[in-house]
Coordinates of C-alpha atoms and ligand atoms in Angstrom, one line a residue:
X1 CA 0.0 0.0 0.0
X2 CA 1.6 3.3 -1.1
X3 CA 2.0 5.9 1.7
X4 CA -0.5 8.8 1.3
X5 CA 0.1 12.5 1.4
X6 CA -0.4 14.1 4.8
X7 CA -3.1 16.4 3.4
X8 CA -5.0 14.4 0.8
X9 CA -5.7 11.0 -0.5
X10 CA -3.0 11.0 -3.3
X11 CA 0.1 8.8 -3.0
X12 CA 3.1 10.6 -1.5
X13 CA 5.8 11.9 -3.9
X14 CA 8.4 12.9 -1.3
X15 CA 9.2 12.2 2.3
X16 CA 10.4 15.2 4.1
X17 CA 12.7 14.6 7.1
X18 CA 12.5 17.9 8.8
X19 CA 9.6 18.4 9.5
X20 CA 8.8 14.8 9.0
X21 CA 5.9 14.3 6.5
X22 CA 4.9 12.7 3.3
X23 CA 3.5 14.9 0.5
X24 CA 2.0 14.6 -2.9
X25 CA 3.4 16.8 -5.7
X26 CA 0.7 19.5 -5.4
X27 CA 1.0 19.8 -1.6
X28 CA 4.8 19.6 -1.8
X29 CA 4.9 22.5 -4.3
X30 CA 2.5 24.5 -2.0
X31 CA 4.8 23.8 0.9
X32 CA 7.9 24.9 -1.1
X33 CA 6.4 28.1 -2.4
X34 CA 5.1 29.0 1.1
X35 CA 8.6 28.5 2.5
X36 CA 10.1 30.8 -0.2
X37 CA 7.4 33.4 0.7
X38 CA 8.3 33.1 4.4
X39 CA 12.0 33.5 3.7
X40 CA 11.3 36.7 1.7
X41 CA 9.2 38.0 4.5
X42 CA 11.3 36.9 7.4
X43 CA 14.6 38.4 6.0
X44 CA 12.8 41.3 4.3
X45 CA 14.3 40.4 0.9
X46 CA 11.9 42.1 -1.4
X47 CA 9.1 44.6 -1.5
X48 CA 6.3 43.8 -3.9
X49 CA 7.1 46.6 -6.3
X50 CA 10.8 45.9 -6.8
X51 CA 12.2 44.8 -10.1
X52 CA 14.3 41.6 -9.8
X53 CA 17.0 40.3 -12.0
X54 CA 17.3 36.5 -11.6
X55 CA 20.7 35.1 -12.6
X56 CA 19.9 31.9 -14.4
X57 CA 22.8 29.4 -15.0
X58 CA 20.8 26.7 -16.8
X59 CA 20.9 24.6 -13.5
X60 CA 18.0 23.7 -11.2
X61 CA 18.5 26.2 -8.4
X62 CA 18.3 29.4 -10.4
X63 CA 15.5 28.0 -12.7
X64 CA 13.4 27.1 -9.6
X65 CA 14.1 30.6 -8.1
X66 CA 12.8 32.3 -11.3
X67 CA 9.8 30.1 -11.4
X68 CA 8.8 30.6 -7.8
X69 CA 9.4 34.3 -7.7
X70 CA 7.2 34.7 -10.8
X71 CA 4.5 32.5 -9.3
X72 CA 4.6 34.6 -6.1
X73 CA 3.8 37.7 -8.3
X74 CA 7.2 39.4 -8.5
X75 CA 8.3 41.4 -11.5
X76 CA 11.3 39.4 -12.8
X77 CA 13.7 39.4 -15.7
X78 CA 16.5 36.9 -16.2
X79 CA 20.2 37.1 -17.0
X80 CA 22.3 34.2 -18.3
X81 CA 26.1 34.6 -18.4
X82 CA 27.7 32.2 -20.9
X83 CA 31.1 31.5 -19.4
X84 CA 32.7 30.3 -22.6
X85 CA 33.5 26.8 -21.2
X86 CA 33.1 24.8 -24.4
X87 CA 30.2 22.4 -24.7
X88 CA 29.2 22.9 -21.0
X89 CA 28.4 26.5 -21.6
X90 CA 26.6 25.9 -24.9
X91 CA 24.3 23.4 -23.1
X92 CA 23.8 25.7 -20.1
X93 CA 22.7 28.5 -22.4
X94 CA 20.2 26.2 -24.2
X95 CA 18.7 25.2 -20.9
X96 CA 18.5 28.8 -19.7
X97 CA 16.6 29.7 -22.9
X98 CA 14.2 26.8 -22.5
X99 CA 13.6 27.7 -18.8
X100 CA 12.8 31.3 -19.4
X101 CA 10.5 30.8 -22.5
X102 CA 7.1 32.0 -21.5
X103 CA 8.3 32.9 -18.0
X104 CA 10.4 36.1 -18.2
X105 CA 12.5 38.1 -20.6
X106 CA 16.0 36.6 -20.8
X107 CA 19.2 38.7 -21.4
X108 CA 22.4 36.8 -22.4
X109 CA 25.9 38.0 -21.9
X110 CA 28.7 35.9 -23.4
X111 CA 32.1 36.2 -21.6
X112 CA 34.1 35.2 -24.7
X113 CA 32.5 37.7 -27.0
X114 CA 32.8 40.4 -24.4
X115 CA 36.3 39.8 -23.0
X116 CA 38.0 37.9 -25.8
X117 CA 38.6 34.7 -23.7
X118 CA 36.3 32.2 -21.9
X119 CA 36.6 31.1 -18.3
X120 CA 39.5 28.6 -18.2
X121 CA 41.3 30.1 -21.2
X122 CA 43.2 32.9 -19.3
X123 CA 46.8 32.3 -18.4
X124 CA 47.0 33.2 -14.8
X125 CA 48.1 31.8 -11.4
X126 CA 44.7 32.7 -10.0
X127 CA 42.4 29.6 -9.6
X128 CA 39.8 29.3 -12.4
X129 CA 36.8 29.4 -10.0
X130 CA 38.2 32.4 -8.3
X131 CA 38.3 34.6 -11.4
X132 CA 35.1 33.0 -12.7
X133 CA 33.3 34.1 -9.5
X134 CA 34.8 37.6 -9.8
X135 CA 33.7 37.9 -13.4
X136 CA 30.2 36.6 -12.8
X137 CA 29.6 38.9 -9.8
X138 CA 30.9 41.9 -11.7
X139 CA 28.8 41.2 -14.8
X140 CA 25.5 40.6 -13.0
X141 CA 26.0 43.6 -10.7
X142 CA 26.9 45.9 -13.5
X143 CA 24.0 44.7 -15.7
X144 CA 21.6 45.1 -12.8
X145 CA 22.9 48.6 -11.9
X146 CA 23.0 49.9 -15.5
X147 CA 19.5 48.6 -16.2
X148 CA 17.9 49.9 -13.0
X149 CA 17.1 46.7 -11.2
X150 CA 16.3 46.9 -7.5
X151 CA 17.6 43.4 -6.6
X152 CA 19.6 40.4 -7.9
X153 CA 18.3 37.0 -7.0
X154 CA 20.6 34.0 -7.1
X155 CA 19.7 30.3 -6.6
X156 CA 21.8 29.5 -3.5
X157 CA 20.1 26.9 -1.4
X158 CA 20.5 25.7 2.2
X159 CA 23.2 23.1 1.2
X160 CA 25.3 25.8 -0.6
X161 CA 25.0 28.1 2.4
X162 CA 25.8 25.5 5.1
X163 CA 28.8 24.1 3.2
X164 CA 30.1 27.6 2.5
X165 CA 29.9 28.6 6.2
X166 CA 31.5 25.3 7.2
X167 CA 34.3 25.7 4.7
X168 CA 35.0 29.2 5.9
X169 CA 34.8 28.2 9.6
X170 CA 37.4 25.4 8.9
X171 CA 39.7 28.1 7.5
X172 CA 38.7 30.8 10.0
X173 CA 37.9 33.2 7.1
X174 CA 36.3 35.7 9.4
X175 CA 36.1 38.4 6.7
X176 CA 33.8 36.1 4.6
X177 CA 31.9 34.9 7.7
X178 CA 31.0 38.5 8.5
X179 CA 29.2 39.1 5.2
X180 CA 27.1 36.0 4.4
X181 CA 23.3 35.7 4.6
X182 CA 20.1 35.6 2.6
X183 CA 20.3 39.4 2.1
X184 CA 23.3 41.5 1.1
X185 CA 22.0 45.1 1.1
X186 CA 22.6 47.4 -1.8
X187 CA 25.0 50.3 -1.4
X188 CA 26.0 52.8 -4.0
X189 CA 26.7 50.9 -7.2
X190 CA 26.3 47.6 -5.5
X191 CA 22.8 46.3 -6.1
X192 CA 21.0 44.4 -3.3
X193 CA 21.5 40.6 -3.6
X194 CA 19.0 38.1 -2.3
X195 CA 18.8 34.3 -1.9
X196 CA 15.1 33.2 -1.8
X197 CA 16.0 29.5 -1.5
X198 CA 18.1 30.1 1.6
X199 CA 16.1 27.7 3.8
X200 CA 15.4 25.0 1.2
X201 CA 17.6 21.9 0.8
X202 CA 19.1 20.8 -2.5
X203 CA 17.0 17.7 -2.3
X204 CA 13.8 19.8 -2.0
X205 CA 14.9 22.0 -5.0
X206 CA 15.5 18.9 -7.1
X207 CA 12.0 17.6 -6.1
X208 CA 10.4 21.0 -6.9
X209 CA 12.0 21.0 -10.4
X210 CA 10.7 17.5 -10.9
X211 CA 7.2 18.2 -9.7
X212 CA 6.8 21.3 -11.8
X213 CA 8.4 19.9 -14.9
X214 CA 11.4 22.2 -15.0
X215 CA 14.2 20.8 -17.1
X216 CA 17.8 21.7 -16.2
X217 CA 21.4 21.1 -17.0
X218 CA 22.6 18.3 -14.7
X219 CA 26.2 18.2 -15.7
X220 CA 28.8 19.8 -13.3
X221 CA 31.1 22.4 -14.7
X222 CA 34.4 20.7 -15.6
X223 CA 36.3 23.0 -13.3
X224 CA 34.2 21.9 -10.3
X225 CA 35.9 18.6 -10.0
X226 CA 37.6 18.2 -6.7
X227 CA 36.1 21.4 -5.3
X228 CA 36.3 21.2 -1.5
X229 CA 32.7 22.5 -1.2
X230 CA 31.5 19.2 -2.5
X231 CA 33.3 17.4 0.3
X232 CA 31.7 19.7 2.9
X233 CA 28.3 19.1 1.3
X234 CA 28.8 15.4 1.6
X235 CA 29.9 15.6 5.3
X236 CA 26.8 17.7 6.0
X237 CA 24.5 15.2 4.1
X238 CA 25.9 12.4 6.3
X239 CA 25.1 14.5 9.5
X240 CA 21.7 15.4 8.2
X241 CA 20.9 11.8 7.6
X242 CA 21.7 10.9 11.2
X243 CA 20.3 14.1 12.7
X244 CA 17.6 15.7 10.5
X245 CA 17.6 19.5 10.9
X246 CA 21.4 19.7 11.2
X247 CA 21.8 22.0 8.2
X248 CA 19.0 24.5 9.0
X249 CA 20.0 24.7 12.6
X250 CA 23.6 25.2 11.7
X251 CA 22.8 28.1 9.3
X252 CA 20.3 29.7 11.7
X253 CA 22.8 29.5 14.5
X254 CA 25.4 31.2 12.2
X255 CA 23.0 34.0 11.5
X256 CA 22.5 34.5 15.2
X257 CA 26.2 34.6 15.9
X258 CA 27.2 36.6 12.8
X259 CA 27.8 39.7 14.8
X260 CA 30.9 38.0 16.4
X261 CA 32.5 38.0 13.0
X262 CA 31.3 41.5 12.1
X263 CA 33.3 42.8 15.0
X264 CA 36.4 41.5 13.1
X265 CA 35.5 43.1 9.8
X266 CA 38.4 45.2 8.5
X267 CA 37.2 48.6 7.6
X268 CA 38.8 50.0 4.5
X269 CA 38.0 53.0 2.4
X270 CA 36.7 52.1 -1.0
X271 CA 37.6 54.5 -3.8
X272 CA 36.3 54.5 -7.4
X273 CA 37.7 52.5 -10.3
X274 CA 39.3 54.9 -12.7
X275 CA 38.0 52.7 -15.6
X276 CA 34.4 51.8 -14.8
X277 CA 33.5 53.9 -11.7
X278 CA 32.7 50.8 -9.6
X279 CA 33.9 50.7 -6.0
X280 CA 37.6 49.8 -5.9
X281 CA 40.2 49.1 -3.2
X282 CA 43.0 50.5 -5.4
X283 CA 43.1 52.6 -8.5
X284 CA 41.2 50.0 -10.5
X285 CA 38.5 47.5 -9.4
X286 CA 39.5 43.8 -9.3
X287 CA 37.5 43.1 -12.5
X288 CA 39.2 45.8 -14.6
X289 CA 42.6 44.8 -13.1
X290 CA 42.2 41.1 -13.8
X291 CA 40.9 41.6 -17.4
X292 CA 43.3 44.4 -18.1
X293 CA 40.5 46.8 -19.0
X294 CA 41.2 50.3 -20.1
X295 CA 37.6 51.0 -21.1
X296 CA 34.4 50.5 -19.2
X297 CA 32.5 47.3 -20.1
X298 CA 29.2 48.1 -21.8
X299 CA 26.5 45.6 -21.2
Ligands
SF4_1 FE1 32.9 29.0 -12.6 FE2 32.8 26.4 -13.1 FE3 34.3 27.2 -11.0 FE4 31.6 27.3 -10.9 S1 32.9 25.5 -11.1 S2 33.0 28.9 -10.3 S3 31.1 27.8 -13.1 S4 34.6 27.7 -13.2
ZN2 ZN1 -1.6 16.0 -1.2
ZN3 ZN1 36.5 48.7 -12.9

């Protein structure tokens, strides 16, 4: 006899471990959307009238973020950054296009066309993921700022956040630990950044994509192999299995204690990049310095 949904007669589609319950697809989707709404309200992520730019990678998390924000009535547009990583990026762009069709306007920025080289093609000592992150963050912020968006939404889920906090604790990166959370407020040319899936696990995001028929790119980026965050995710998954609620309690505990790290935050004066006008620690911002820009990037 199949197990029934807690709220109706239909067979269960998922067993949630925390809180423990069985749900059918419809009631699971309702539960998921309610949880996103509560996250937005609890952390004051968005006002109803704000214009949101959702950064869609072609993967599940950002696609689900766009889908749910739209369903909750927010005014969204999407941005896909094609990183120029061969076949992987080609497929990611195809998925992003498919995900946004009929949902929201999609803007596409291609790193290789814009900067001459794709991610992974630059000769540098800097790790690929490090300059990839720098490039993505700069592009989506610049795009949002130049086009008057009030917020940038990314698809980070509870597993991403918990593993990021754990990794930074293991290395005592207090500067990073002082600045994480579901909301990074906007300031000057930095547009507000929000994470609506902050309290939802990766497993729940996969289940939501499945229940709502969202197709997504399942391949990992070739540069992700061996990333330590994957190890931390696996440790946290083992702990969650033994003690359901480990991840959410860890992340909520961190948010309560974040002030301890804020006290260690090094204050430094930010100037203005002489090339693009974005905030910079030196004469040029890290993006213009890394890519050797002498002209402002036009998006
Ligand atoms: Fe960029 Fe790939 Fe590294 Fe992710 S894994 S930061 S997409 S290079
Ligand atoms: Zn049901
Ligand atoms: Zn600059």
